[in-house]
Every structure is written in structure tokens, then in C-alpha cells.
Short mmCIF file of C-alpha atoms and ligand atoms in Angstrom, two decimals:
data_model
loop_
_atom_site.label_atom_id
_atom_site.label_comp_id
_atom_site.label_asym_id
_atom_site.label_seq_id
_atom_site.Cartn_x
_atom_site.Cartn_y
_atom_site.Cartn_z
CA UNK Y 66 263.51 47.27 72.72
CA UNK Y 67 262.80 46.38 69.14
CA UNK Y 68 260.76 48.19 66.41
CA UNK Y 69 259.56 45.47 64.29
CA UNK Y 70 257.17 46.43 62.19
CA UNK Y 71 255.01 42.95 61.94
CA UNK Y 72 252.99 43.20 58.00
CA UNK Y 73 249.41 43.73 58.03
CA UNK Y 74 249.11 42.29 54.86
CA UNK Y 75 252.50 40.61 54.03
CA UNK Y 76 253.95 40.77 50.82
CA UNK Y 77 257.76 39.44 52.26
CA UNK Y 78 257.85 36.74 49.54
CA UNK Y 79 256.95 35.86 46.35
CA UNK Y 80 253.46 34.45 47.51
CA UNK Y 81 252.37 37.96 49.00
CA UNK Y 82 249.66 36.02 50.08
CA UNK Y 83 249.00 39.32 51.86
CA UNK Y 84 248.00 37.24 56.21
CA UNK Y 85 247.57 39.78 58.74
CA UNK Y 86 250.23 39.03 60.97
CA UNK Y 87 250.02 41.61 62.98
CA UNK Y 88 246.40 40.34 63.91
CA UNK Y 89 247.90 36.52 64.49
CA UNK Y 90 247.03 35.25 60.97
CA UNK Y 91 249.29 32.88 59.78
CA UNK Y 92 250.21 33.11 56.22
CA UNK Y 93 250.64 30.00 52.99
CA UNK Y 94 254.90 30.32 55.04
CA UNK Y 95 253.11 29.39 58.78
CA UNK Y 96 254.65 31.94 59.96
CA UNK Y 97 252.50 34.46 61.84
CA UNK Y 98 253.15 37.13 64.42
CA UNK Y 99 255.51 35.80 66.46
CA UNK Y 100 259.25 35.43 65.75
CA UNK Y 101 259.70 31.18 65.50
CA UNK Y 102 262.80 29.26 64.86
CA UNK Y 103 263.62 25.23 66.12
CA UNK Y 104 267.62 25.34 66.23
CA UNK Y 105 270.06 27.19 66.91
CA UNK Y 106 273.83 25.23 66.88
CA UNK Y 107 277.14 25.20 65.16
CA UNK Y 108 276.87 23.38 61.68
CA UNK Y 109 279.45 21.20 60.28
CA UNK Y 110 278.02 19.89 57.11
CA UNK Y 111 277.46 23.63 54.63
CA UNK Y 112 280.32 23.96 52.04
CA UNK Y 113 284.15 24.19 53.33
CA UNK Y 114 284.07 27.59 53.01
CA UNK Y 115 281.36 28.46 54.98
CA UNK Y 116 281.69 25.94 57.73
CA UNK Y 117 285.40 25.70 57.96
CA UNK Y 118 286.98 23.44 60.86
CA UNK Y 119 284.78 25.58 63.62
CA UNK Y 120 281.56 24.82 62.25
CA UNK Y 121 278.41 27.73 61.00
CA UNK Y 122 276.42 29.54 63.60
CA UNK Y 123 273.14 28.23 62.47
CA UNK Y 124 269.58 29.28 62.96
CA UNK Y 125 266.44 27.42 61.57
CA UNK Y 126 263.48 29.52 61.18
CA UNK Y 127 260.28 28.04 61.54
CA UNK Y 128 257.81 28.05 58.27
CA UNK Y 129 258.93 28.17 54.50
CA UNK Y 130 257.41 30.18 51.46
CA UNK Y 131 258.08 27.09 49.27
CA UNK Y 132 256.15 23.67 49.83
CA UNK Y 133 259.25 21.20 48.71
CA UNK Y 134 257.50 17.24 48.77
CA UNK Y 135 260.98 16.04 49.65
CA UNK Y 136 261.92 18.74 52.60
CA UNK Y 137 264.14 17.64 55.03
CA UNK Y 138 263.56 19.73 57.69
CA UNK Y 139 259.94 19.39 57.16
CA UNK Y 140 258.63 19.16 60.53
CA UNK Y 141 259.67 23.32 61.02
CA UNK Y 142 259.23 24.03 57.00
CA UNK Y 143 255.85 22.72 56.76
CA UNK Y 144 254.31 21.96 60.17
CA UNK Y 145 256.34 25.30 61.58
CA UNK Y 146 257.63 23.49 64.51
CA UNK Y 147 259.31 26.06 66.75
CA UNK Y 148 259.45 27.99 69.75
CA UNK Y 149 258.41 31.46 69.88
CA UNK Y 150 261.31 34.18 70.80
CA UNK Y 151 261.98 37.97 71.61
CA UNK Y 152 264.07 40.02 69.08
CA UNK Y 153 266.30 40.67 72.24
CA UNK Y 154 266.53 36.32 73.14
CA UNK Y 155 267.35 36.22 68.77
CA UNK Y 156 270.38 38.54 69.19
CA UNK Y 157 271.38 36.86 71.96
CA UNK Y 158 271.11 33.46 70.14
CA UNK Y 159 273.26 35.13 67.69
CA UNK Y 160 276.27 36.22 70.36
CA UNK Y 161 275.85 32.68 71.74
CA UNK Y 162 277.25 31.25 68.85
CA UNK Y 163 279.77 34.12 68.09
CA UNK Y 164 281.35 33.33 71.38
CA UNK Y 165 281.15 29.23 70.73
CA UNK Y 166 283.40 30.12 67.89
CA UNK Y 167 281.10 30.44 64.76
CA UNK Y 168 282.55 31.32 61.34
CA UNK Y 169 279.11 33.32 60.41
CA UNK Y 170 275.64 33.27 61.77
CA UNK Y 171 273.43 31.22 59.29
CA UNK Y 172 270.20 32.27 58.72
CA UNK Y 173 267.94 29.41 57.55
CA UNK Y 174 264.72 30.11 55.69
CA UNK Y 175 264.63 33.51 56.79
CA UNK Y 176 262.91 35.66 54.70
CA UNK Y 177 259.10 34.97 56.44
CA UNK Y 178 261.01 36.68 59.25
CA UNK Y 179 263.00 39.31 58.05
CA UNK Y 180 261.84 42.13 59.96
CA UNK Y 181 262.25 40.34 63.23
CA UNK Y 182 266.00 38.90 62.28
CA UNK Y 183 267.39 42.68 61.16
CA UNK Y 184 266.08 44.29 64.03
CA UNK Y 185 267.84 41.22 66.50
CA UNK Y 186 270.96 41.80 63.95
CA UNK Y 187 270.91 45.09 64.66
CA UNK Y 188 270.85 44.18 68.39
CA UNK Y 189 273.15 42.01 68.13
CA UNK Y 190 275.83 43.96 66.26
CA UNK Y 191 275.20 46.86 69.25
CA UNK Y 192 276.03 44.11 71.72
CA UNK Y 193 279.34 43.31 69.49
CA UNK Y 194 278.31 40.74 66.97
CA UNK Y 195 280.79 41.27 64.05
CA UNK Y 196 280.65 37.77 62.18
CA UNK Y 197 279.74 37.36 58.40
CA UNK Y 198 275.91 36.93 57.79
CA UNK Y 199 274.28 34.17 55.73
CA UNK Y 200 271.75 34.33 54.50
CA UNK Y 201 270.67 30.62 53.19
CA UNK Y 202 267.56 30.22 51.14
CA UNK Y 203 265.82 28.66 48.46
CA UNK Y 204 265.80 30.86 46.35
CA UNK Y 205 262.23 32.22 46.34
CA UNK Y 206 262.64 35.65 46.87
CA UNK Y 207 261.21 39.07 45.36
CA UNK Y 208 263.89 41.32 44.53
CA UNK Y 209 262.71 43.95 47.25
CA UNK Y 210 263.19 41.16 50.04
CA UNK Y 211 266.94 40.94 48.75
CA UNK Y 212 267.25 45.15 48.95
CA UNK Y 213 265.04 44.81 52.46
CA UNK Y 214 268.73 42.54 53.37
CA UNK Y 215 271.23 44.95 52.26
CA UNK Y 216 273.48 45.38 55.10
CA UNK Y 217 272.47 42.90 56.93
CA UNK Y 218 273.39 39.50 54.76
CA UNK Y 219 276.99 39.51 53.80
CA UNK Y 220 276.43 35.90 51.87
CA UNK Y 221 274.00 34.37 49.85
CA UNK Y 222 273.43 30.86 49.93
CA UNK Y 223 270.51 30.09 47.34
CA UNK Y 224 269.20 27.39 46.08
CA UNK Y 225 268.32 27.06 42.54
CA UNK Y 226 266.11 23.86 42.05
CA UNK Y 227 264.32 23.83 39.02
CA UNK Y 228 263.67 25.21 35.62
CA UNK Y 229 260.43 23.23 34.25
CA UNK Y 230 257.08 25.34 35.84
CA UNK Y 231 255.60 21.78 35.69
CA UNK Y 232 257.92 20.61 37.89
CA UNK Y 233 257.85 23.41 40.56
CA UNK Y 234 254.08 22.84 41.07
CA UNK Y 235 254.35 19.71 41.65
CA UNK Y 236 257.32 19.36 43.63
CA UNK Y 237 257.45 22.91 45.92
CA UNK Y 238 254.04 24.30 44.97
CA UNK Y 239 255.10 27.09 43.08
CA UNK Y 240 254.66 27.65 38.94
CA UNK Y 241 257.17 30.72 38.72
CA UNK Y 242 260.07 29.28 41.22
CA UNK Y 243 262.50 29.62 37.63
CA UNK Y 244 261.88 33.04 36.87
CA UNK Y 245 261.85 34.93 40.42
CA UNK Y 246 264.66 32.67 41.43
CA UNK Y 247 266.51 34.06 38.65
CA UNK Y 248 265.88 37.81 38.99
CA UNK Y 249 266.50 36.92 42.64
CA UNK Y 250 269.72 35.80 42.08
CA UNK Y 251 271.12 38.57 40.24
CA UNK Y 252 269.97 40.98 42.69
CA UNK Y 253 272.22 38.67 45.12
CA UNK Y 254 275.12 39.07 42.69
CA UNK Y 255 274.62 42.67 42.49
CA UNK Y 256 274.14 43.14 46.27
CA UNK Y 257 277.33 41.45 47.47
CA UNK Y 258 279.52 41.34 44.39
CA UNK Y 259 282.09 38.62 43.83
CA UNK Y 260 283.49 36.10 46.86
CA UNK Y 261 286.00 37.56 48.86
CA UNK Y 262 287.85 35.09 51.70
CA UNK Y 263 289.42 35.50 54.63
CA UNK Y 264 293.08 34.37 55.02
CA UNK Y 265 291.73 30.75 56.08
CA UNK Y 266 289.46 30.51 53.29
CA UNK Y 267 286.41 31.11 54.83
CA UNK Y 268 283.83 33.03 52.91
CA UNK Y 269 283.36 36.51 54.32
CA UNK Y 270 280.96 38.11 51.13
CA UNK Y 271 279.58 36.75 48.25
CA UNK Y 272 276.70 34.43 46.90
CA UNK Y 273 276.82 30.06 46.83
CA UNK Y 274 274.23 29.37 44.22
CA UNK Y 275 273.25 25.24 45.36
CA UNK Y 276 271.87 23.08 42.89
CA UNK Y 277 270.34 19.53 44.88
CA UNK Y 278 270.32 17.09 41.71
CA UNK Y 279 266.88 15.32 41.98
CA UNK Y 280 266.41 11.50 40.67
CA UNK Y 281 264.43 11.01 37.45
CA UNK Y 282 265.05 14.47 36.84
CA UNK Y 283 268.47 14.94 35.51
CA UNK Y 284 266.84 17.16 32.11
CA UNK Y 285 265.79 19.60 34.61
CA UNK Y 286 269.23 19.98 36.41
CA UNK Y 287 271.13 20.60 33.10
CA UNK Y 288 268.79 23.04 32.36
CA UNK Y 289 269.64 24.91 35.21
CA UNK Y 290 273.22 24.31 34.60
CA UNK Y 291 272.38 25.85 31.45
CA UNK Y 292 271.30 29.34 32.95
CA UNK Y 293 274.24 28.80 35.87
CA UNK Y 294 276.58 28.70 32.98
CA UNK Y 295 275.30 31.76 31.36
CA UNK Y 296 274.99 33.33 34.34
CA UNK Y 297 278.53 32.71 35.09
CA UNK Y 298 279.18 34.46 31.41
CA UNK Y 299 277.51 37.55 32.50
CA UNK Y 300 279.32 38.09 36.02
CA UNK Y 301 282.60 36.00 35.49
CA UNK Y 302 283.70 34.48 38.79
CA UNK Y 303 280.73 36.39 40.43
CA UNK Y 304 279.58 33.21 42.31
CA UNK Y 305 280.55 29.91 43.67
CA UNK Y 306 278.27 26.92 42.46
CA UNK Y 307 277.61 24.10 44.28
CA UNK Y 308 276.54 20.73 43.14
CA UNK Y 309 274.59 18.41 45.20
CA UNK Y 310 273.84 14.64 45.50
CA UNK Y 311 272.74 14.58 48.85
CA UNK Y 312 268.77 13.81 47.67
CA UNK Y 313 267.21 11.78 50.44
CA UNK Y 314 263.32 10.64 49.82
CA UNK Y 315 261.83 12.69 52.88
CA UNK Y 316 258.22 13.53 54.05
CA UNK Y 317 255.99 13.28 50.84
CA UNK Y 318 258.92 12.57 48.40
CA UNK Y 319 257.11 8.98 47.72
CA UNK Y 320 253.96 10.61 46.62
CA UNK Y 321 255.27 12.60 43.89
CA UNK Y 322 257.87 10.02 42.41
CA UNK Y 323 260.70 10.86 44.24
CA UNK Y 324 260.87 7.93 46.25
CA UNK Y 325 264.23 6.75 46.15
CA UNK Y 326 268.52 8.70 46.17
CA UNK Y 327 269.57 9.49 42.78
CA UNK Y 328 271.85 7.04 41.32
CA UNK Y 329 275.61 7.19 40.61
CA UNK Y 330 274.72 7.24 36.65
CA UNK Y 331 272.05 10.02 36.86
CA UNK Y 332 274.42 11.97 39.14
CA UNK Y 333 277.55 11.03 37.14
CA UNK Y 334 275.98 12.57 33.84
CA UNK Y 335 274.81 15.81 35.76
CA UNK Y 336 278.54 16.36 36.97
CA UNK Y 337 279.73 16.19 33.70
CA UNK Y 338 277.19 18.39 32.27
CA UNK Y 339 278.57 21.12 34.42
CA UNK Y 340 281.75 20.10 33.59
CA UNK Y 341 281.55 20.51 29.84
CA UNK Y 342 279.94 24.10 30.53
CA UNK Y 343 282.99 24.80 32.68
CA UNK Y 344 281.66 25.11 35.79
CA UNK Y 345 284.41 24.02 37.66
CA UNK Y 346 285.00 26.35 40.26
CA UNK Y 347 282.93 25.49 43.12
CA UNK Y 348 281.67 22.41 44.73
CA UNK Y 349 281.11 18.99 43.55
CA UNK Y 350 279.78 16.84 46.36
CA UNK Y 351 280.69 13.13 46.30
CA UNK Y 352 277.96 11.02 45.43
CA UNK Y 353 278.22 8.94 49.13
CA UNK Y 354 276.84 12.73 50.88
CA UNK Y 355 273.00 10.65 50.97
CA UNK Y 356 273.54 10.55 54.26
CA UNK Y 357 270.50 11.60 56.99
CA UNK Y 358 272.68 12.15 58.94
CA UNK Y 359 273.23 15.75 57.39
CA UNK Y 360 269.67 16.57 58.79
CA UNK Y 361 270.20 18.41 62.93
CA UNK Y 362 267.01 17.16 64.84
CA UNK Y 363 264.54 20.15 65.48
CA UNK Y 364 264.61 19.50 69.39
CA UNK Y 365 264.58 23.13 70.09
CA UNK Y 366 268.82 23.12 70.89
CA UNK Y 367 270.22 26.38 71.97
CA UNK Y 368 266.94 28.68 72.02
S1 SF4 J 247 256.17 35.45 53.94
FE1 SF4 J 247 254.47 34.09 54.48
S2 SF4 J 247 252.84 35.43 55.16
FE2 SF4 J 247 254.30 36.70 54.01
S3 SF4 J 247 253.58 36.72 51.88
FE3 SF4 J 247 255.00 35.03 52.05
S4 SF4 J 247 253.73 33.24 52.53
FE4 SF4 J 247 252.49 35.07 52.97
#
């Protein structure tokens, strides 16, 4: 049996928008009191190091604390799409995919859920579960969500999208995304420490810190190069950055003038922004990744 302790008045994220969930009240995430997620599969398409040859034990959560215009998994981000499980049907989601040969178990958008996914972790890890954790997120997190993790995520994999406040309200609905994602970060960095590997180069502990290079917006992305770069100065080889071209105009993209793939010039001049700050040691995706094909359908597989 589980002992999930489901918030009366949730503060798990940033928003502490404070829904009784315990009563059923769905909060500004979706997510109310019952554990949701819409996939659960082997990934090919995260970074090399996380998906290898075998492919990443993936879970998608239902619900998101950030509103992103563009999502592309917006049907369980925004409409939380998903089928309701049991802590005890989560851990054996997880063991599923341990035994189809996972490198890690993937955690997308999790922390609406966090109670619910430690409590199946620690299920899981009873029943023999003894793969790498990821923990994959936007970014958007308070600091005491990351400590709330501790022992449970082995990786981060966090976004960081934007500097400009203008441009997180109007694009993900949230003012201060620059300045929690930040402290977030670091408490990421401190948490796990630098990227250790296994002998076949898969990623066993550290943090991935994505950056999706947006069209039109190619100010903002050097900007956050800017504080990846000095970030980079303060915890030297503390994190593996990741570069992204991938953009594709989903769901409301078109309404907020982000209705079309960045183009080879825009995402040529962002590369070599991050190449004159020397951040060279991670991953630069090609510009030909625009491809939906990078986006699982939510048809409920393997729950
Ligand atoms: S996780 Fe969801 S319910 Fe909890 S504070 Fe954030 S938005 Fe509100």
C-alpha cells in the first residue's frame, strides 16, 4: 500500500496555486487527486546519452505547471489527457520498462505528481527497480520540489526557455520562469553534482540543461546562453547543455507569432553564439530534427 500524502492546498510548484486535491480540485497544472499519466514506452529520440541504442523508459504525466503556446504534447499538458493509475500499477509501469531493456525511467512533467511517483519509486525499487531516474522538466520548479526529489532523481533534464519576463507571459504564462528556473537549476547542480557515465556512455547522474531555440526570438536564446555560459564558469563541467532546433508550430503557436520552424540563419547564429562562449561540450542538434515525428501519440500505450 502507498502513503501518499495528496496536498490540501498544493504548493508543489512555483504557481502554489494552493487546489485542494485531496478534495478533487484540480489545480492551474490539471492535475488533481488522482495519479494521471498518457504513455508509458521506450524513447528513442532524448540525447545519446540518455537514450543510448535501447531507448529511455518513458513516462508522460498528465497536466503541466507551465502553459507553453507551442506544446507539443499539448493534448496531456494542457487538456490533461490521461488515465488514472494506482501507485502500485506506476511501479509496475516502471519494472515494465526495466525488464524491456530501458537505460533509465524518464519521468516527464512530473513535479504536479511528485508525491505519487516517489512513493511508486519507492515501490518499485522494493520490487528490484535499480535503473537511473530522470527526471525531465521544464524547468519551473521551487527549490524545495528539487530537495522533495533527492534520492529519487538521479538526472536532471531541464529546460531553460527564456530570459525576457515579457516573453514568458506570453508564451508559457508565467512572468518569473527566468529567475526560479535559475535558482532551480543550481539546486539541480548541487543535488546531483557533475555527469558521471557508465562504461557505454550512458548518463547514470547529473543534470542536461535543454535550450529549444524559438523563431523570431534568437535575442532571447543568447541571453540564456549568456547565463548557461556563466553558469558553466561557476560549476566547470557541472552540466551538459543541449541545443535545440527541433521548434515545430504546435497547438496555439500561430496565435502568439510562432507560427512557423526557425530558420537555418536564425538557428545558425544561435549555434555560434554558444560557440563563441565555449559551450561546446554538449549537444548541438542538426537543424533537419523539425521533425513531428519526435512527438509519441498520447494513445494511452503501456498503462
Ligand atoms: S502543482 Fe498544480 S495544483 Fe500544485 S501548486 Fe502547482 S499548479 Fe497548483
Amino acid at each position: 500500500m502507498s502513503n501518499v500524502i495528496v496536498p490540501r492546498a498544493c504548493t508543489l510548484c512555483p504557481r502554489r496555486c494552493g487546489a485542494n486535491r485531496a478534495a478533487g480540485q484540480a489545480g492551474f497544472c490539471g492535475a488533481a487527486g488522482s495519479l494521471k499519466a498518457a504513455r508509458a514506452a521506450l524513447h528513442f529520440w532524448e540525447e545519446p546519452c540518455i537514450s543510448g541504442k535501447e531507448g529511455s523508459g518513458t513516462v508522460f504525466f498528465s497536466g503541466c505547471t507551465l502553459k507553453c503556446c507551442y506544446c507539443q504534447n499539448y493534448p496531456i499538458s494542457a487538456d490533461c489527457f490521461g488515465k488514472e493509475l494506482s501507485v502500485s500499477r506506476l511501479a509496475e509501469i516502471f519494472l515494465d520498462l526495466q525488464r524491456q531493456g530501458a537505460n533509465n525511467i524518464n519521468l516527464v512533467t512530473p513535479g504536479q505528481w511528485q508525491p505519487w511517483i516517489t512513493a511508486a519509486l519507492d515501490e518499485a525499487r522494493a520490487g528490484g527497480l535499480h535503473l537511473p531516474i530522470v527526471g525531465n522538466t521544464g524547468g519551473y520548479e521551487t527549490e524545495e520540489s528539487i530537495a522533495a526529489w533527492q534520492g529519487y532523481i538521479d538526472i536532471w533534464l531541464a529546460d531553460w526557455k527564456y530570459i525576457s519576463p515579457a516573453l514568458s507571459q506570453e508564451l508559457s504564462a508565467a512572468p518569473d520562469y527566468a529567475a526560479v528556473t535559475e535558482k532551480a537549476i543550481r539546486a539541480m547542480l548541487r543535488q546531483v553534482g557533475r555527469p558521471v557515465y557508465d562504461a557505454r556512455g550512458i548518463l547514470q547522474r547529473g543534470v542536461i540543461v535543454r535550450h529549444l531555440a524559438l523563431p523570431g526570438h534568437t535575442e532571447d536564446s543568447f541571453a540564456v546562453l549568456d547565463k548557461l555560459a556563466a553558469l558553466e564558469k561557476e560549476f566547470p563541467g557541472g552540466f551538459i547543455p543541449s541545443l535545440m532546433s527541433q521548434y515545430t508550430p504546435f497547438y496555439r503557436a500561430a496565435e502568439h507569432g510562432l507560427g512557423r520552424r526557425i530558420t537555418r540563419y536564425e538557428y545558425r547564429k544561435v549555434i555560434d553564439h554558444a560557440i563563441s562562449l565555449g559551450l561546446v561540450h554538449g549537444y548541438m542538434q542538426e537543424k533537419s530534427s523539425a521533425r513531428e515525428e519526435y512527438t509519441p501519440s498520447f494513445d494511452l500505450t503501456g498503462l
